[in-house]
Short mmCIF file of C-alpha atoms in Angstrom, two decimals:
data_model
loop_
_atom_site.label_atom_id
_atom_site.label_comp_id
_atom_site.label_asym_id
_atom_site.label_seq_id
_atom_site.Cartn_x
_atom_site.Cartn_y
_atom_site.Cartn_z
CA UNK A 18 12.13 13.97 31.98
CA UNK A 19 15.68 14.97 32.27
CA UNK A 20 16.43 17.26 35.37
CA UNK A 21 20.09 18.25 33.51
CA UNK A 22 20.42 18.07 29.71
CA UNK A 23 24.37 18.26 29.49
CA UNK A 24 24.28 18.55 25.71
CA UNK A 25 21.87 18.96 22.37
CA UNK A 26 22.21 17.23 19.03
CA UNK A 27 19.96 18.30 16.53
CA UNK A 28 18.83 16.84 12.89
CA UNK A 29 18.69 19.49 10.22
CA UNK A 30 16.19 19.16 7.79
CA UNK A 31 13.02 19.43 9.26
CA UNK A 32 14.20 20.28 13.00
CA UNK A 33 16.83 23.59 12.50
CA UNK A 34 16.16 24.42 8.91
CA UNK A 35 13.13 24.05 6.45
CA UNK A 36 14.19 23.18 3.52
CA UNK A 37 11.72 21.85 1.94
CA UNK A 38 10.88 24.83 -0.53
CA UNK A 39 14.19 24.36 -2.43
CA UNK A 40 14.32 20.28 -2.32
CA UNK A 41 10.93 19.94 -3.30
CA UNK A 42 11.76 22.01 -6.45
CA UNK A 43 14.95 20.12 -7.40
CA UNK A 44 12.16 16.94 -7.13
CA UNK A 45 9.77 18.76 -9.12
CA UNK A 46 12.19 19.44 -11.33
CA UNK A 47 13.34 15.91 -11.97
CA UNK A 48 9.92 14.82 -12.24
CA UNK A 49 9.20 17.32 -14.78
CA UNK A 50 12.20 15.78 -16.91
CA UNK A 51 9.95 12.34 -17.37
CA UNK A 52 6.30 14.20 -17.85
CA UNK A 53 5.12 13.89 -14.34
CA UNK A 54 3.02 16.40 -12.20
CA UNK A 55 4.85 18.20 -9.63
CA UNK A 56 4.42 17.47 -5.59
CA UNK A 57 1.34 18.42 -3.80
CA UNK A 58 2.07 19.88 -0.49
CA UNK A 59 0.88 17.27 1.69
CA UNK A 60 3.28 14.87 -0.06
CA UNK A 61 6.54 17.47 0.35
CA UNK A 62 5.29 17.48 4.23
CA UNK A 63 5.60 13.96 4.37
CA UNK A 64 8.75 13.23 3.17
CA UNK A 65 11.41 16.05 2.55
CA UNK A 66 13.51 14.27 5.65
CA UNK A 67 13.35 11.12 3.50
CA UNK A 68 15.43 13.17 0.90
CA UNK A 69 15.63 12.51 -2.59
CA UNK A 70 14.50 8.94 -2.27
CA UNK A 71 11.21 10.13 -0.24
CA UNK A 72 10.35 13.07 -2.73
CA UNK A 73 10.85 11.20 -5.57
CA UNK A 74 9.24 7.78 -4.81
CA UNK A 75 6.20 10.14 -3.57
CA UNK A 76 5.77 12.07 -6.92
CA UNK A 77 5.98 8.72 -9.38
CA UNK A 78 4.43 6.77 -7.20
CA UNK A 79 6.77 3.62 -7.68
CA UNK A 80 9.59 4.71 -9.52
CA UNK A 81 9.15 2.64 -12.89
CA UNK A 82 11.42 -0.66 -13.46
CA UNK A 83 13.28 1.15 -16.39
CA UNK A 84 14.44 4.24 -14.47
CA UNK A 85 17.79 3.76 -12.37
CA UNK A 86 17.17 4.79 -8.78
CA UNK A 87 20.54 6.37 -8.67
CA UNK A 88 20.92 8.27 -11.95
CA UNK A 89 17.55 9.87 -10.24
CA UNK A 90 19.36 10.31 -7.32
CA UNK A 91 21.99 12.15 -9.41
CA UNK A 92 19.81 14.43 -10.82
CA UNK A 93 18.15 15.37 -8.18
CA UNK A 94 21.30 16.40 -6.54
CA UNK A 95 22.29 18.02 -9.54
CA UNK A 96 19.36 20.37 -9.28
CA UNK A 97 18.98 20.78 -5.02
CA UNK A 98 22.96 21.87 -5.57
CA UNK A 99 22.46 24.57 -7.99
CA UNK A 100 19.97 26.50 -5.99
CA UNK A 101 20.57 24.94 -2.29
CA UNK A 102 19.47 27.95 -0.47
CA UNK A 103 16.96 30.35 -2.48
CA UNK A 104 13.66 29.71 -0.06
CA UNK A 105 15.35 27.77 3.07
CA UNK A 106 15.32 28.96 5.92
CA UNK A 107 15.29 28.83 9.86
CA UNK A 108 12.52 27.60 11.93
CA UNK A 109 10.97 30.22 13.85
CA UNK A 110 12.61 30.19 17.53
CA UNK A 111 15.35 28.25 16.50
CA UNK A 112 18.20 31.41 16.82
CA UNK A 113 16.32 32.09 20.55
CA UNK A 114 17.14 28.60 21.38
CA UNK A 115 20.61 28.37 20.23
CA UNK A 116 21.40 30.94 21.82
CA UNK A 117 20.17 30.03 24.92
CA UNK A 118 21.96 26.86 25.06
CA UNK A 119 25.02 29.11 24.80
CA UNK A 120 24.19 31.06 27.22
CA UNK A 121 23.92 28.04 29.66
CA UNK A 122 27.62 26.83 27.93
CA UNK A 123 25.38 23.63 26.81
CA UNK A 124 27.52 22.17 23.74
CA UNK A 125 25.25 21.49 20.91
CA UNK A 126 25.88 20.24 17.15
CA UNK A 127 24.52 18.61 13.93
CA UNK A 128 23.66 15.13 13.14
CA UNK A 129 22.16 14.80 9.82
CA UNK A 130 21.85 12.21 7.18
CA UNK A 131 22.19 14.94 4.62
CA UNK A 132 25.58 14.21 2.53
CA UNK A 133 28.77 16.00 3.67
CA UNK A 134 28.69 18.21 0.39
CA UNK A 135 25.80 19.22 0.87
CA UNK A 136 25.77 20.21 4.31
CA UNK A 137 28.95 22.20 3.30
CA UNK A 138 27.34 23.98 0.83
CA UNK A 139 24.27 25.25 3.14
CA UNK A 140 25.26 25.90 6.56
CA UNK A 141 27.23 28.92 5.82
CA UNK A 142 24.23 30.41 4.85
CA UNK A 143 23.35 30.41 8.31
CA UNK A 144 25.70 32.04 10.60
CA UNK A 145 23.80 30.95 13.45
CA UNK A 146 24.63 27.06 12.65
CA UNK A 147 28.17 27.39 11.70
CA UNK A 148 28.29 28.12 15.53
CA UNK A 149 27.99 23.72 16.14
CA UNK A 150 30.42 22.56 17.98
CA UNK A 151 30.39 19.33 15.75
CA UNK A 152 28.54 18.57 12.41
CA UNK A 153 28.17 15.00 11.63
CA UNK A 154 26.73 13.68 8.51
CA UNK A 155 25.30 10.82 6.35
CA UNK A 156 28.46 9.78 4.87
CA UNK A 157 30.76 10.72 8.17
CA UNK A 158 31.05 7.19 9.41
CA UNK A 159 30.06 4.18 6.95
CA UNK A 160 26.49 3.98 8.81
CA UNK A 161 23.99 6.47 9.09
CA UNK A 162 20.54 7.22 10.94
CA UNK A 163 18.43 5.20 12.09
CA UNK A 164 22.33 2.67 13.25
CA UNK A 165 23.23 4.89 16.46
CA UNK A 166 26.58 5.06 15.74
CA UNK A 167 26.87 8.78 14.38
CA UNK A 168 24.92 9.90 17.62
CA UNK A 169 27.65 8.11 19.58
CA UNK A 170 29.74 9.78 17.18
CA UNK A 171 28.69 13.28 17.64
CA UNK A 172 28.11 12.86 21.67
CA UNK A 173 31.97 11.58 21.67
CA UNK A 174 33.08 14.98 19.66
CA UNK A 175 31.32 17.12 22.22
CA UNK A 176 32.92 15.75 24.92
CA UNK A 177 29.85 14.42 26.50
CA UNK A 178 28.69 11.49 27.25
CA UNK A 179 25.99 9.79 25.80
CA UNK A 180 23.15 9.50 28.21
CA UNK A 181 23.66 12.87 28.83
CA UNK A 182 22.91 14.30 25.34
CA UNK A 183 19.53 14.50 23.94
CA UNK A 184 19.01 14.61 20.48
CA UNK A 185 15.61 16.49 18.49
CA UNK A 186 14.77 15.03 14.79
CA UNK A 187 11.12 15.26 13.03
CA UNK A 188 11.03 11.59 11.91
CA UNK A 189 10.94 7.89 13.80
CA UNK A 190 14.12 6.64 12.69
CA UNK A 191 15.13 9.94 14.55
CA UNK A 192 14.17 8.39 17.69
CA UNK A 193 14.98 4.96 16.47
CA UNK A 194 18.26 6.24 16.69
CA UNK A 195 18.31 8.04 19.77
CA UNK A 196 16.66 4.91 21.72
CA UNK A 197 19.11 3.06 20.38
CA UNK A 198 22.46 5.37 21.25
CA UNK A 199 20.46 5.74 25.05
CA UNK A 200 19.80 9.04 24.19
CA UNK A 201 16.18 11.22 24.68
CA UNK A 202 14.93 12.02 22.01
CA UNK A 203 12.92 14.88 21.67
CA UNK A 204 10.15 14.79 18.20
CA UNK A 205 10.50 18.17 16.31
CA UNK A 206 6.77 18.82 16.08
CA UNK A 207 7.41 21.62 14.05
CA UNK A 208 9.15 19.72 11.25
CA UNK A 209 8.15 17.38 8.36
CA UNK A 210 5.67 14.87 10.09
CA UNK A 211 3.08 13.66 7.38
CA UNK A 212 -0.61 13.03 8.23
CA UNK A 213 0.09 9.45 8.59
CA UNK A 214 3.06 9.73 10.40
CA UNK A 215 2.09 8.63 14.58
CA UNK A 216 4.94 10.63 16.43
CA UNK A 217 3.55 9.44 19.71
CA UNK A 218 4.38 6.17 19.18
CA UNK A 219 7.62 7.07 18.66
CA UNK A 220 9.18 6.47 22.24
CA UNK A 221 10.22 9.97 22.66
CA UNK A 222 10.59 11.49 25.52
CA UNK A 223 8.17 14.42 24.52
CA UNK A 224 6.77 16.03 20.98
CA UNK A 225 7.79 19.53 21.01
CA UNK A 226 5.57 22.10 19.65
CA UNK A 227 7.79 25.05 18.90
CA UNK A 228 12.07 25.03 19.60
CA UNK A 229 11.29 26.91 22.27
CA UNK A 230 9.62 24.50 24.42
CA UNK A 231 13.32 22.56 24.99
CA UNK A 232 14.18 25.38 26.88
CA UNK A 233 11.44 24.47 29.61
CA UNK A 234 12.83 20.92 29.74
CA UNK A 235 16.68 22.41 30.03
CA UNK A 236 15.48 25.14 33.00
CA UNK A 237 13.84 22.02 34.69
#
């Protein structure tokens, strides 16, 4: 376990906000378009941080030959776009953390594979994340997660190097990246980890229940 964490990096979906409400209706929606049932809950768990590709794979099962994977994509964006933040919202204990990394002047910012425009579009919903000292994104660099380079990225924007940042995401390729940028990696227990999901084979340096619990590990 770190004895100084110099600097936090933190996913979005599924780690600082849930989202899920309003991206599993823009899937719903899009699978309503070609007659098919909408999303039970354990499948929305399970793969709102895969995005659009994860939701909608999920609710047609295999997406059929004669449908293009990116005019789904399209629409799907379409939809999440026009109602981006009705039901999303913080996790519980994320604003106490925040603002205890501030408190402690620990730098901390956004690495998400959610699209630029996107990203735009929701965090000034939440006053408490337009506060990140950097905000990285799918699209930033011309590789995204799980290729460590926007980790490297975002650790070079904070001013801080590397090894010294950690970085908290809900999914493996979270940690895939992290491992891979020598980061620790923290598992956002709270976020969108499906029943066969094995976050403790993950190589992360711990599974956090609640945000809180990183302040333990930065008091340390």
């Amino acid at each position: 376990m770190p004895t100084t964490i110099k600097a936090v990096l933190f996913d979005l979906d599924g780690t600082l906000l849930d989202t899920a409400p309003d991206m599993a209706d823009a899937a719903n929606k899009v699978l309503a378009d070609y007659d098919q049932p909408p999303l039970l809950d354990h499948q929305i768990q399970a793969n709102t941080s895969y995005g659009a590709k994860g939701l909608l794979t999920a609710g047609f099962g295999q997406i059929p030959d004669y449908l293009n994977p990116l005019e789904l994509r399209q629409q799907f964006l379409d939809y999440y776009q026009q109602n981006i933040c009705v039901s999303t919202s913080l996790y519980h204990g994320i604003p106490q953390l925040l603002s205890h990394l501030e408190q402690q002047k620990i730098p901390w910012g956004i690495m998400t594979n959610k699209p630029t425009f996107l990203t735009e579009m929701l965090l000034p919903f939440f006053p408490e994340l337009m506060r990140a000292q950097t905000v990285i994104c799918g699209d930033t660099l011309s590789v995204a997660k799980p290729h460590p380079a926007p980790l490297l990225h975002a650790s070079e924007k904070l001013g801080i190097h590397h090894e010294d940042c950690i970085y908290i995401g809900d999914i493996e390729k979270d940690m895939i990246a992290a491992n891979a940028a020598n980061m620790q990696g923290y598992v956002a227990g709270w976020g969108y980890i499906g029943e066969t999901h094995t976050p403790s084979e993950w190589q992360a340096e711990a599974i956090l229940a609640h945000p809180e619990d990183l302040i333990s590990f930065i008091n340390a």
